[in-house]
Short mmCIF file of C-alpha atoms in Angstrom, two decimals:
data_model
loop_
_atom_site.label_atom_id
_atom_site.label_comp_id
_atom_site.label_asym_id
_atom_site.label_seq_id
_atom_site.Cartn_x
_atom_site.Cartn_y
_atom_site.Cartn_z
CA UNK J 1 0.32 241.85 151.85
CA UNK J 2 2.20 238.71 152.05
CA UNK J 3 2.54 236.08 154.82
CA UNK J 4 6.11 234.96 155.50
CA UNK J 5 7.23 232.65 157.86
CA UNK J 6 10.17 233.99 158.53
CA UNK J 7 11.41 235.98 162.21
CA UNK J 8 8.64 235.45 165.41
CA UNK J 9 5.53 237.67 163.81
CA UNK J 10 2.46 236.82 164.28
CA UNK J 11 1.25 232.93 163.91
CA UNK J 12 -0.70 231.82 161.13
CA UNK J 13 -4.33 229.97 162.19
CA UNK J 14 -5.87 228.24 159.81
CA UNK J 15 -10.03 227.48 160.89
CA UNK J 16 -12.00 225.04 159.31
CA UNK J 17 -14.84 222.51 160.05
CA UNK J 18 -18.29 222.14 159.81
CA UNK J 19 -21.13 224.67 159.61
CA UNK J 20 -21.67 226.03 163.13
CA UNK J 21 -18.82 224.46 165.04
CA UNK J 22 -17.34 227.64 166.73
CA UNK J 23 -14.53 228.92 164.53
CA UNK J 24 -15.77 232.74 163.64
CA UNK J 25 -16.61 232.72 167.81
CA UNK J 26 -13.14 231.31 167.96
CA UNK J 27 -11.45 233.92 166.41
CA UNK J 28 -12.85 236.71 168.25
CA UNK J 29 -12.88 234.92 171.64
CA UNK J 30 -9.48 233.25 171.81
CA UNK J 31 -7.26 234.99 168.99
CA UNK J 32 -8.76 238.10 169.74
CA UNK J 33 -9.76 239.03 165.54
CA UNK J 34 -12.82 240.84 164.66
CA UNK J 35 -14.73 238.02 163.18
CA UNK J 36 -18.24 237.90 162.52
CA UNK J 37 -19.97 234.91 164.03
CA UNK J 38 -23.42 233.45 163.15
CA UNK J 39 -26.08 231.49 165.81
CA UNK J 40 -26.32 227.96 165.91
CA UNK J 41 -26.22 226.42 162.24
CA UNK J 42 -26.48 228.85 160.20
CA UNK J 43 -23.45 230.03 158.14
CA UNK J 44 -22.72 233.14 158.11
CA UNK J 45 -19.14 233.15 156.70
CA UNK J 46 -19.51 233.71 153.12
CA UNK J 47 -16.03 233.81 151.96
CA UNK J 48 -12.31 232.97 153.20
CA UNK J 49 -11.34 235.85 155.26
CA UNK J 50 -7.71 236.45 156.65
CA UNK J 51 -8.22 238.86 159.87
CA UNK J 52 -5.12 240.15 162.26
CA UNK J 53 -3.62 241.56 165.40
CA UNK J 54 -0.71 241.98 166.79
CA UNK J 55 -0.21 237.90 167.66
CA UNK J 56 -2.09 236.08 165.36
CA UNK J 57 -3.40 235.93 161.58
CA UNK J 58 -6.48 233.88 161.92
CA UNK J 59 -8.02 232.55 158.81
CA UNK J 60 -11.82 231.84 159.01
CA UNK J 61 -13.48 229.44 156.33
CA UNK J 62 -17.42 229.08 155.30
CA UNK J 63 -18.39 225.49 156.87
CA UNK J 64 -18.41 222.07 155.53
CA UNK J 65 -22.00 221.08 154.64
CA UNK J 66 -23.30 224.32 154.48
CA UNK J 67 -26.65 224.84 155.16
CA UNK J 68 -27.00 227.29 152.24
CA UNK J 69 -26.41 224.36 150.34
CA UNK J 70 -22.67 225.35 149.13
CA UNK J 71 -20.20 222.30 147.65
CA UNK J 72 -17.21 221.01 150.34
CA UNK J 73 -15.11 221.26 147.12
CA UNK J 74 -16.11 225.06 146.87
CA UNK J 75 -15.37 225.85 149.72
CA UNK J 76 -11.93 224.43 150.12
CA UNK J 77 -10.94 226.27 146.89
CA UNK J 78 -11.64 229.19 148.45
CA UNK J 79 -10.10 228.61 151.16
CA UNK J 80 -6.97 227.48 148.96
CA UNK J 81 -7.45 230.66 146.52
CA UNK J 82 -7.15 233.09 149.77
CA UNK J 83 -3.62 231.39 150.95
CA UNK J 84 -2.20 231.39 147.40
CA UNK J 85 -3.16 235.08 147.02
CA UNK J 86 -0.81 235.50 149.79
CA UNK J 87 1.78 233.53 149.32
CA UNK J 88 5.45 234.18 148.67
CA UNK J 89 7.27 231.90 145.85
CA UNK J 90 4.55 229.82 145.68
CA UNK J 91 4.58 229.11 149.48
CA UNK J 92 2.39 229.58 152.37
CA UNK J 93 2.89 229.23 155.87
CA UNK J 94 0.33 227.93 158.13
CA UNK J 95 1.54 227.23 161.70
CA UNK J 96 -1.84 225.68 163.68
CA UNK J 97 -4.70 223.86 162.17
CA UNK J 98 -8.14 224.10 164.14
CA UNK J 99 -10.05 221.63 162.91
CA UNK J 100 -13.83 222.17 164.37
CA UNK J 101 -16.02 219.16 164.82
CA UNK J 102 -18.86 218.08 166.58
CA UNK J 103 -19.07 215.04 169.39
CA UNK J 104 -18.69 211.80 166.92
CA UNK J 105 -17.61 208.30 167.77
CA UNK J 106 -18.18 207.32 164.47
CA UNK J 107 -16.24 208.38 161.19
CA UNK J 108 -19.02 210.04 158.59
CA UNK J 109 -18.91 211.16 155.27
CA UNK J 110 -18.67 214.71 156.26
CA UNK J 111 -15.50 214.22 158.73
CA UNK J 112 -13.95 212.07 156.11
CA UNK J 113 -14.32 214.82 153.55
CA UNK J 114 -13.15 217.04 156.03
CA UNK J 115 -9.60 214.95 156.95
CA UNK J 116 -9.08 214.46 153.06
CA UNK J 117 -9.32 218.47 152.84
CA UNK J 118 -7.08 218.83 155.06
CA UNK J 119 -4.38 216.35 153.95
CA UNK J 120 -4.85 217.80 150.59
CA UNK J 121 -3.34 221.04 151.90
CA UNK J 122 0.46 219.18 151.35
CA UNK J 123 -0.66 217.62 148.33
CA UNK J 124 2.69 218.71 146.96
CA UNK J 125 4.47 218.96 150.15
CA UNK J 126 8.37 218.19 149.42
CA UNK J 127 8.19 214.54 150.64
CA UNK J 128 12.36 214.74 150.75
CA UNK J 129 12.18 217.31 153.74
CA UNK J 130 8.71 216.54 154.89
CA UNK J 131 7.03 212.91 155.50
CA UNK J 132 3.22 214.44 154.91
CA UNK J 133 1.89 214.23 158.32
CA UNK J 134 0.18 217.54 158.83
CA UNK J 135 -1.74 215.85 161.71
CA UNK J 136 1.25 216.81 164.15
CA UNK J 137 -0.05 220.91 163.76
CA UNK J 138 -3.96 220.13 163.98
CA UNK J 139 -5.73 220.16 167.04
CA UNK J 140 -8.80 219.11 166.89
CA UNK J 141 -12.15 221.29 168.54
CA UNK J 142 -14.47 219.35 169.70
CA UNK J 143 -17.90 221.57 170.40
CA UNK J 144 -19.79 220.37 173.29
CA UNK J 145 -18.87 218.60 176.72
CA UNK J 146 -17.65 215.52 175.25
CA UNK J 147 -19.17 213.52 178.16
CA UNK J 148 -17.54 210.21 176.58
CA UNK J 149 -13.73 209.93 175.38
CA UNK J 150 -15.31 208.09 172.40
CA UNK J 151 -16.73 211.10 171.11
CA UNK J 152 -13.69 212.15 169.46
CA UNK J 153 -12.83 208.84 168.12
CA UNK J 154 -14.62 209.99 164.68
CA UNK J 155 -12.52 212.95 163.24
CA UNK J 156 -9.40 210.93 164.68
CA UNK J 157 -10.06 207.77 162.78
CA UNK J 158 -10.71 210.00 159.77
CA UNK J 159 -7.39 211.26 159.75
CA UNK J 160 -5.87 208.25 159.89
CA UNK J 161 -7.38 206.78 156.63
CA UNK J 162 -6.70 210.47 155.12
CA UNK J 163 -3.44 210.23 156.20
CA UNK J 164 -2.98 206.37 154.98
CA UNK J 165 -4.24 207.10 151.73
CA UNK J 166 -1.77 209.60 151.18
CA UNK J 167 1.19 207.73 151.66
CA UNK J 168 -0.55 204.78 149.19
CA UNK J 169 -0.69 207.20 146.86
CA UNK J 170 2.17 208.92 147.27
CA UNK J 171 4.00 205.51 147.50
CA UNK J 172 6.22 206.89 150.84
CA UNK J 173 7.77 203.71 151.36
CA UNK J 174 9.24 204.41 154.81
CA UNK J 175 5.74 205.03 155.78
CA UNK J 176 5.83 202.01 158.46
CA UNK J 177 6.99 204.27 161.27
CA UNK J 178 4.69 206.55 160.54
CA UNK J 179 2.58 207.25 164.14
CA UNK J 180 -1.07 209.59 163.10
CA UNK J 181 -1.64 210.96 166.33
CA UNK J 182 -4.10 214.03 166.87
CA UNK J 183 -4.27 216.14 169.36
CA UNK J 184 -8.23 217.36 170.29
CA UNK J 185 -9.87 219.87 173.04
CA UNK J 186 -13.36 219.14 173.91
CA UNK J 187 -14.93 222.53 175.48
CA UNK J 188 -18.20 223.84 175.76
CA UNK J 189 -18.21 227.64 175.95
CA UNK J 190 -21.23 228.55 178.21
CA UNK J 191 -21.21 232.29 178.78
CA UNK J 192 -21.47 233.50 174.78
CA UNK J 193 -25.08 234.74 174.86
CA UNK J 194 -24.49 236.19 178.43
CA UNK J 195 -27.90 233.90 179.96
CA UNK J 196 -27.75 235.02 183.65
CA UNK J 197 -29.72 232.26 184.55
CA UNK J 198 -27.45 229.94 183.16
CA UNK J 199 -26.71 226.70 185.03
CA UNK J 200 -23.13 226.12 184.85
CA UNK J 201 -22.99 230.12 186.13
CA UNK J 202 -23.69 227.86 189.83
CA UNK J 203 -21.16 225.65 189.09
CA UNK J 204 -17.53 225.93 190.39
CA UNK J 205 -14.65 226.61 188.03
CA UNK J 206 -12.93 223.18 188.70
CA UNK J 207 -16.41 221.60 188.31
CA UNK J 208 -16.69 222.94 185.13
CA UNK J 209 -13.75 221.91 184.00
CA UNK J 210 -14.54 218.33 184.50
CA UNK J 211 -17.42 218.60 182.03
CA UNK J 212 -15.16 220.45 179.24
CA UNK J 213 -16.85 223.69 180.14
CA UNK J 214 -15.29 227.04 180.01
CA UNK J 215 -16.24 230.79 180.45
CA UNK J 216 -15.02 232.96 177.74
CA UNK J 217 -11.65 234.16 179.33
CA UNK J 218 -10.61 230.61 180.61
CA UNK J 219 -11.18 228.87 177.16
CA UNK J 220 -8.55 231.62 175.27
CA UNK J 221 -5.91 230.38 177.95
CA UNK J 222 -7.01 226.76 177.45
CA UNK J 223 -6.78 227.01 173.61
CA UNK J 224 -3.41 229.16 173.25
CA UNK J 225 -1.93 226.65 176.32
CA UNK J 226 -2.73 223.21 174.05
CA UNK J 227 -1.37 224.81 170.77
CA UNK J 228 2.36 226.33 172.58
CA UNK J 229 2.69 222.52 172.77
CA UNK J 230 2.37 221.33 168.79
CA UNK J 231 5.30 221.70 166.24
CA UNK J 232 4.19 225.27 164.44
CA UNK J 233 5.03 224.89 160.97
CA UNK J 234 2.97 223.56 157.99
CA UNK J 235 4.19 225.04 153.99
CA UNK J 236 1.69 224.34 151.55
CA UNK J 237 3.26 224.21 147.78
CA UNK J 238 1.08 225.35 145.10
CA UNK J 239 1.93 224.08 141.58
CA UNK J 240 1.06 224.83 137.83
CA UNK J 241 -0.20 222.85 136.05
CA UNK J 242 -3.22 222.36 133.14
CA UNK J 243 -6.02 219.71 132.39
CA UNK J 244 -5.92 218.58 128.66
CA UNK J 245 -9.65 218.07 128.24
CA UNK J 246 -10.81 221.71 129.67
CA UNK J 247 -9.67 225.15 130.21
CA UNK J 248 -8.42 224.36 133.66
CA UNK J 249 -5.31 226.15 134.30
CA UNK J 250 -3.13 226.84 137.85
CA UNK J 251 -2.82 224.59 141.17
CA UNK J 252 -4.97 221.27 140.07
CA UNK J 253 -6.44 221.69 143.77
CA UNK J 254 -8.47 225.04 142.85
CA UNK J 255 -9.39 223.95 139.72
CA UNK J 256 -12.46 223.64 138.85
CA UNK J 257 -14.78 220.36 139.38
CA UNK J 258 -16.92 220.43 135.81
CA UNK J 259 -14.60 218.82 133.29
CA UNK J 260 -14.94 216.97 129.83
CA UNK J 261 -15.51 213.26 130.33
CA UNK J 262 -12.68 210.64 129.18
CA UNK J 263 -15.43 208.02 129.14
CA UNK J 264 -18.91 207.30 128.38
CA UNK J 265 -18.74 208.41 125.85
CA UNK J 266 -15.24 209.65 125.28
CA UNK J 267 -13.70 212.70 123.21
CA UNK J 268 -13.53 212.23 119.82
CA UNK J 269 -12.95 213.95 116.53
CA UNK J 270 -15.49 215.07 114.16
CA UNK J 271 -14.67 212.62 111.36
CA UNK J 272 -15.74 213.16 107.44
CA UNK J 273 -14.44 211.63 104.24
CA UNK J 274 -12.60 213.24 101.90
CA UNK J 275 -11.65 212.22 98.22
CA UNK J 276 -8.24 213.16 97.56
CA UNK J 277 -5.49 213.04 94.98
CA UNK J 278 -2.28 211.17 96.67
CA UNK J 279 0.18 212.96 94.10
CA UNK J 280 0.40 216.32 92.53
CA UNK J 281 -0.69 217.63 89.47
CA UNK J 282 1.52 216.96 86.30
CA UNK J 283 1.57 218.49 82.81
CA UNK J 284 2.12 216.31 80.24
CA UNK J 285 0.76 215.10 76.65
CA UNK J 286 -2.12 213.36 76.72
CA UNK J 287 -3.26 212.89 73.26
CA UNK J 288 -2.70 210.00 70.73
CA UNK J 289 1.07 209.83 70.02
CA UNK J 290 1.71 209.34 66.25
CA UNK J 291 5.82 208.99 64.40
CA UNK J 292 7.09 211.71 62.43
CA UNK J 293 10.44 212.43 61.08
CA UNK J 294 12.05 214.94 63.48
CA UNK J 295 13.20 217.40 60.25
CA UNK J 296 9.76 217.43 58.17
CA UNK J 297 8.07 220.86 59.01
CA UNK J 298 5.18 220.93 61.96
CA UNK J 299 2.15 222.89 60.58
CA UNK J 300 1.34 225.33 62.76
CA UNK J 301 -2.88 225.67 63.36
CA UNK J 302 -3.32 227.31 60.47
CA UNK J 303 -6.47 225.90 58.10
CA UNK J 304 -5.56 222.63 56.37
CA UNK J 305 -6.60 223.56 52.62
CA UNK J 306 -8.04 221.03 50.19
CA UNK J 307 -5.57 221.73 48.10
CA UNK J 308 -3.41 220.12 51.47
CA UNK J 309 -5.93 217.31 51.63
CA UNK J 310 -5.63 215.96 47.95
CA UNK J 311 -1.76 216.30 48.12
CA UNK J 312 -1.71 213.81 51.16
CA UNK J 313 -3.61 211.59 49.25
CA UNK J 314 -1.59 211.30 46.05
CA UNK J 315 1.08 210.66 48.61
CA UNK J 316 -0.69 207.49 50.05
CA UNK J 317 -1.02 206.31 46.71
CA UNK J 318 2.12 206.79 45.92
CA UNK J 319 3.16 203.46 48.23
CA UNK J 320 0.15 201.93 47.23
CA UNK J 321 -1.89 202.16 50.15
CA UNK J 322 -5.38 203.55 51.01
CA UNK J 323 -5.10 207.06 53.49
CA UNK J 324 -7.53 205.40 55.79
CA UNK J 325 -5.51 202.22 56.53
CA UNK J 326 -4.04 202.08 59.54
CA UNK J 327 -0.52 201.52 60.38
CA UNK J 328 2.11 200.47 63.00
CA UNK J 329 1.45 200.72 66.65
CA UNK J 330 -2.12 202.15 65.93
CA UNK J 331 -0.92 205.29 64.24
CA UNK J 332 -2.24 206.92 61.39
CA UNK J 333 -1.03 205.20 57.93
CA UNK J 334 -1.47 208.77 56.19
CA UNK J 335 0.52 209.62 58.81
CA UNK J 336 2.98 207.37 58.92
CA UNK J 337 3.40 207.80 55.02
CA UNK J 338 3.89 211.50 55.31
CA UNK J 339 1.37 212.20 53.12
CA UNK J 340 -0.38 214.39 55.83
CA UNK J 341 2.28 215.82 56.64
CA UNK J 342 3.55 216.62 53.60
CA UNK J 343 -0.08 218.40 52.89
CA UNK J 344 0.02 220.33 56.00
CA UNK J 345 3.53 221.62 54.78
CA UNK J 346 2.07 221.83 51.22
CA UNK J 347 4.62 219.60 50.22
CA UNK J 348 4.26 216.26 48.26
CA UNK J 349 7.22 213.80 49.48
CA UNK J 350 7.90 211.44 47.72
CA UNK J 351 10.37 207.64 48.41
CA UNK J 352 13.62 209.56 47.25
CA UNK J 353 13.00 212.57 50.26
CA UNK J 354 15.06 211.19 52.80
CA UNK J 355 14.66 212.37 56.73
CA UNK J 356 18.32 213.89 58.09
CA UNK J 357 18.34 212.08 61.28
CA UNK J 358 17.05 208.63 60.62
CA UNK J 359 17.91 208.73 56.92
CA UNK J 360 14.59 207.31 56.05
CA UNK J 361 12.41 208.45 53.41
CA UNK J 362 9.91 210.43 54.56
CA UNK J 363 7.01 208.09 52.72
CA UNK J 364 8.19 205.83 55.52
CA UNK J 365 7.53 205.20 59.54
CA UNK J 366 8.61 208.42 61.08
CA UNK J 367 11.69 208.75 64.10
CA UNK J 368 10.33 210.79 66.71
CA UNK J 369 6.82 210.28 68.69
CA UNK J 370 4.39 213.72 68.24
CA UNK J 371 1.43 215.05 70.70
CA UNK J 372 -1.41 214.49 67.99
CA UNK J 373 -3.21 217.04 69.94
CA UNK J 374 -0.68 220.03 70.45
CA UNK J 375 1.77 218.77 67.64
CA UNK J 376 4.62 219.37 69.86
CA UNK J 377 7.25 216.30 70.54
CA UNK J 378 7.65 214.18 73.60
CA UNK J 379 9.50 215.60 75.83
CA UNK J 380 8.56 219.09 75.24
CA UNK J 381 6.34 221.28 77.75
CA UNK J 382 2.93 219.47 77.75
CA UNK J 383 -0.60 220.57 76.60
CA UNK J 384 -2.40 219.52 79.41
CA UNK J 385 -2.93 219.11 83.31
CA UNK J 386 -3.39 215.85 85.09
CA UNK J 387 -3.10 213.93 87.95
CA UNK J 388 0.34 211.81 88.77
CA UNK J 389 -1.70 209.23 90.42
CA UNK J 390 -4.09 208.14 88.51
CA UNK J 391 -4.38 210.44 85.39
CA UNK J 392 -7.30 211.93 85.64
CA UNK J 393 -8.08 215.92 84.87
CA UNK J 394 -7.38 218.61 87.51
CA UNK J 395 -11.68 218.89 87.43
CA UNK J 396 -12.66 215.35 88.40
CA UNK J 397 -12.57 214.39 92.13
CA UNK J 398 -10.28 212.86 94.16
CA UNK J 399 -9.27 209.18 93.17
CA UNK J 400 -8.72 208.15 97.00
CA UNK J 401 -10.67 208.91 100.23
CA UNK J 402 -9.16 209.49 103.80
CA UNK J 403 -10.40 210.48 107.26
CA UNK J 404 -10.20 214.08 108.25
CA UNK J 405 -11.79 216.12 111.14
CA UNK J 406 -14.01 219.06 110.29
CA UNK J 407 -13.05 220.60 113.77
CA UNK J 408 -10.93 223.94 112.35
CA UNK J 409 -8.56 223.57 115.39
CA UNK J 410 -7.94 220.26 115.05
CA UNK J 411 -4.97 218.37 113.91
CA UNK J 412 -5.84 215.10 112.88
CA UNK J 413 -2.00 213.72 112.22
CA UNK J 414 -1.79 214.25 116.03
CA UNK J 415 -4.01 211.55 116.70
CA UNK J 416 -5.52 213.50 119.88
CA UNK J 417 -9.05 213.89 119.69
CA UNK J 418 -10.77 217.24 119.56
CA UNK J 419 -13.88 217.37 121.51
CA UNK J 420 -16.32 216.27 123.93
CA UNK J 421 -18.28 212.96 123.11
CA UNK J 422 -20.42 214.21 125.82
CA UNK J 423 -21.51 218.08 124.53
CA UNK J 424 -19.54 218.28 121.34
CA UNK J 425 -17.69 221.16 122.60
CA UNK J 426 -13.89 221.82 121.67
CA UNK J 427 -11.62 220.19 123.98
CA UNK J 428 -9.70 223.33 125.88
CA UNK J 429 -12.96 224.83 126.50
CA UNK J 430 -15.29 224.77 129.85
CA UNK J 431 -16.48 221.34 130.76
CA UNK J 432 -19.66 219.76 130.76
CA UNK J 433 -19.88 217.19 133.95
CA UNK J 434 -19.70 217.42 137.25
CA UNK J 435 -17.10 215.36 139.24
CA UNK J 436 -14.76 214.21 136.44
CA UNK J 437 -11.23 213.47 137.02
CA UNK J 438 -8.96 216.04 135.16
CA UNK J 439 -6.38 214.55 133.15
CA UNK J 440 -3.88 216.96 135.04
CA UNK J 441 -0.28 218.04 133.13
CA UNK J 442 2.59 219.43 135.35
CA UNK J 443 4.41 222.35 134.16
CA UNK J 444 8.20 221.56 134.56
CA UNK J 445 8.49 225.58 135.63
CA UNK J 446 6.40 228.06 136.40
CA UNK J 447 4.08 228.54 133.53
CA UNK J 448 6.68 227.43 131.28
CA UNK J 449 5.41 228.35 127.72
CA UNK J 450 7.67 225.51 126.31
CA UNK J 451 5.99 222.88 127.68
CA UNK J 452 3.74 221.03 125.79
CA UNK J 453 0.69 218.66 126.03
#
């Protein structure tokens, strides 16, 4: 079932107030609803319940300071979860506030808590159509005879500062004009527990009245009278939204009040190091390079043969120099000569062999460069794997080291940290303390899945 506001069905009462205060007895005396009432101060209301007739839709709400030792802030969200479970669009209709107090010339903790509930319920009221005074649909209950005027001074001034701090913080400029005014009932209902021997059963009717005290059927009158005269009519927006430190999700006002902490200490990521290689893997030759002429033969890996060995030394000593001396650039002299080369090939050059490209005899410095370990030239597919940056094998570690977070969820790039300083738990998840701000993000549209934080 859904409550509209739309067409003249029946008004929407909204009850709430302090443990004990009169609203179950309320409902069932004035309204008419089959509440269930408890004695004196003990709550019996449990849970937000919505009850109906004919006339009237009369929401009743556990109490404030609940002697059963329930949270304010618990009870508000249920009261909050009830009228977005029937809303329509996102939108529920209240049209009178009974706000139940007890005689107070002073403004407590508990009726400030209970004003800042209240003005909470247009948290995100459209402030273009609406200037956030809900005060102009409460009436406040006074319980008890209210011998002084002062006596209601209490919840009054506490609507004021809930009211002022709204507009601060909702930084309504035009605010100056702004009148709180708050309408309140003092009554007494003395015939509830049917005591015969009652005294105001002696007194007159008009006496009674005087003191704020009422029989059953003259209160309902009383009540229904003082409402006809406020403006019905308060929407209450709900909005989606998300916390970024827990898994809070829906209308920021029901969410939940245990939250990861964005101080002392704050979230953080789990930080290692992490040796790295900055650039990729390259294959290239990595052996000494030695000079051979591009046209002399390449032995394969075949066995060099003595036979090979004593050839490439006849042709070191054939340009008078020892096989062991070493030549140019740090390169072989055997080499350079040919005369290894010339074994390997089983060949014997000699000063009149001439290389085809550089037209050099082969006895002399060779043209092109040579991998001495895979005998293939420069520039042809390498032998072996190593590291751009700093050359080292694909086996050794990294040659740099670099932050990362060991969280698997985590992206460190995004600079966002991952979890809880406080319990070390994944940021998303349930929170740890009690009374933390949540770092609240609006959805631009109703659970929009495109929207990101």
């Amino acid at each position: 079932m859904h409550i509209s506001s739309k067409g003249s069905g029946p008004k929407t009462i909204l009850a709430i107030g302090g443990t004990g205060t009169g609203k179950s007895t309320f409902g069932r005396i004035v309204f008419g609803v089959n509440t269930v009432s408890g004695e004196g101060h003990s709550s019996i209301t449990k849970q937000t319940a919505l009850y109906e007739n004919d006339k009237y839709r009369y929401i009743d709400t556990p109490g404030f300071s609940d002697s059963n030792g329930r949270d304010d802030s618990e009870v508000f969200r249920n009261m909050l979860t009830l009228m977005q479970n029937y809303s329509e669009d996102n939108k529920f209709k209240v049209d009178i506030i009974l706000w139940f107090c007890l005689e107070s010339e002073r403004c407590d903790q508990t009726l400030q808590r209970g004003a800042n509930f209240i003005q909470k319920l247009v948290e995100y009221a459209d402030l273009d159509n609406f200037d956030g005074n809900i005060w102009k649909s409460v009436l406040i209950i006074i319980r008890g005879p209210m011998l002084s005027p002062n006596l209601s001074e209490g919840p009054k001034v506490a609507a004021k500062l809930a009211m002022t701090k709204f507009i601060n913080e909702k930084n309504i400029v035009d605010a100056g004009n702004l009148t709180v005014k708050v309408d309140h009932l003092a009554c007494w209902i003395f015939d509830i527990n049917d005591i015969p021997n009652d005294m105001y059963n002696t007194m007159s009717a008009e006496h009674r009245l005087i003191w704020n005290v009422y029989s059953k059927e003259e209160i309902g009158g009383k009540v229904r009278q003082r409402i006809s005269r406020l403006p019905f009519g308060v929407e209450i927006n709900f909005v989606h939204a998300r916390c970024k430190r827990c898994n809070c999700l829906g209308d920021p006002r029901l969410f939940d009040n245990l939250c990861h902490p964005s101080n002392n200490p704050p979230p953080r990521h789990n930080i290692q190091m992490e040796h790295y290689h900055p650039r990729k893997l390259v294959r290239g030759h990595y052996g000494p390079v030695i000079l051979v002429h591009s046209d002399s033969k390449r032995p394969s890996s075949e066995k060099i043969l003595p036979t090979m060995i004593s050839g490439a030394l006849t042709g070191a000593a054939a340009i008078g120099r020892p096989a062991s001396a070493a030549g140019p650039y740090g390169l072989a002299a055997g080499t350079i000569a040919g005369g290894v080369l010339g074994a390997a090939a089983g060949v014997i050059w000699t000063a009149k062999d001439k290389c085809r490209d550089c037209q050099r005899p082969f006895t002399d410095e060779g043209c092109v460069k040579q991998c001495s370990c895979c005998k293939r030239f420069l520039g042809e597919s390498g032998c072996r794997w190593r590291f751009a940056c700093c050359q080292w094998e694909e086996t050794k570690i990294g040659c740099k080291t670099r932050p990362i977070c060991i969280t698997p969820e985590c992206d460190l790039e995004e600079l966002d940290p991952c979890v809880c300083g406080a319990c070390g738990m994944l940021l998303g998840t349930e929170g740890c303390s009690r009374d933390v701000d949540h770092n609240v993000i609006y959805e631009k549209d109703d659970f929009d899945d495109t929207d990101s934080f």
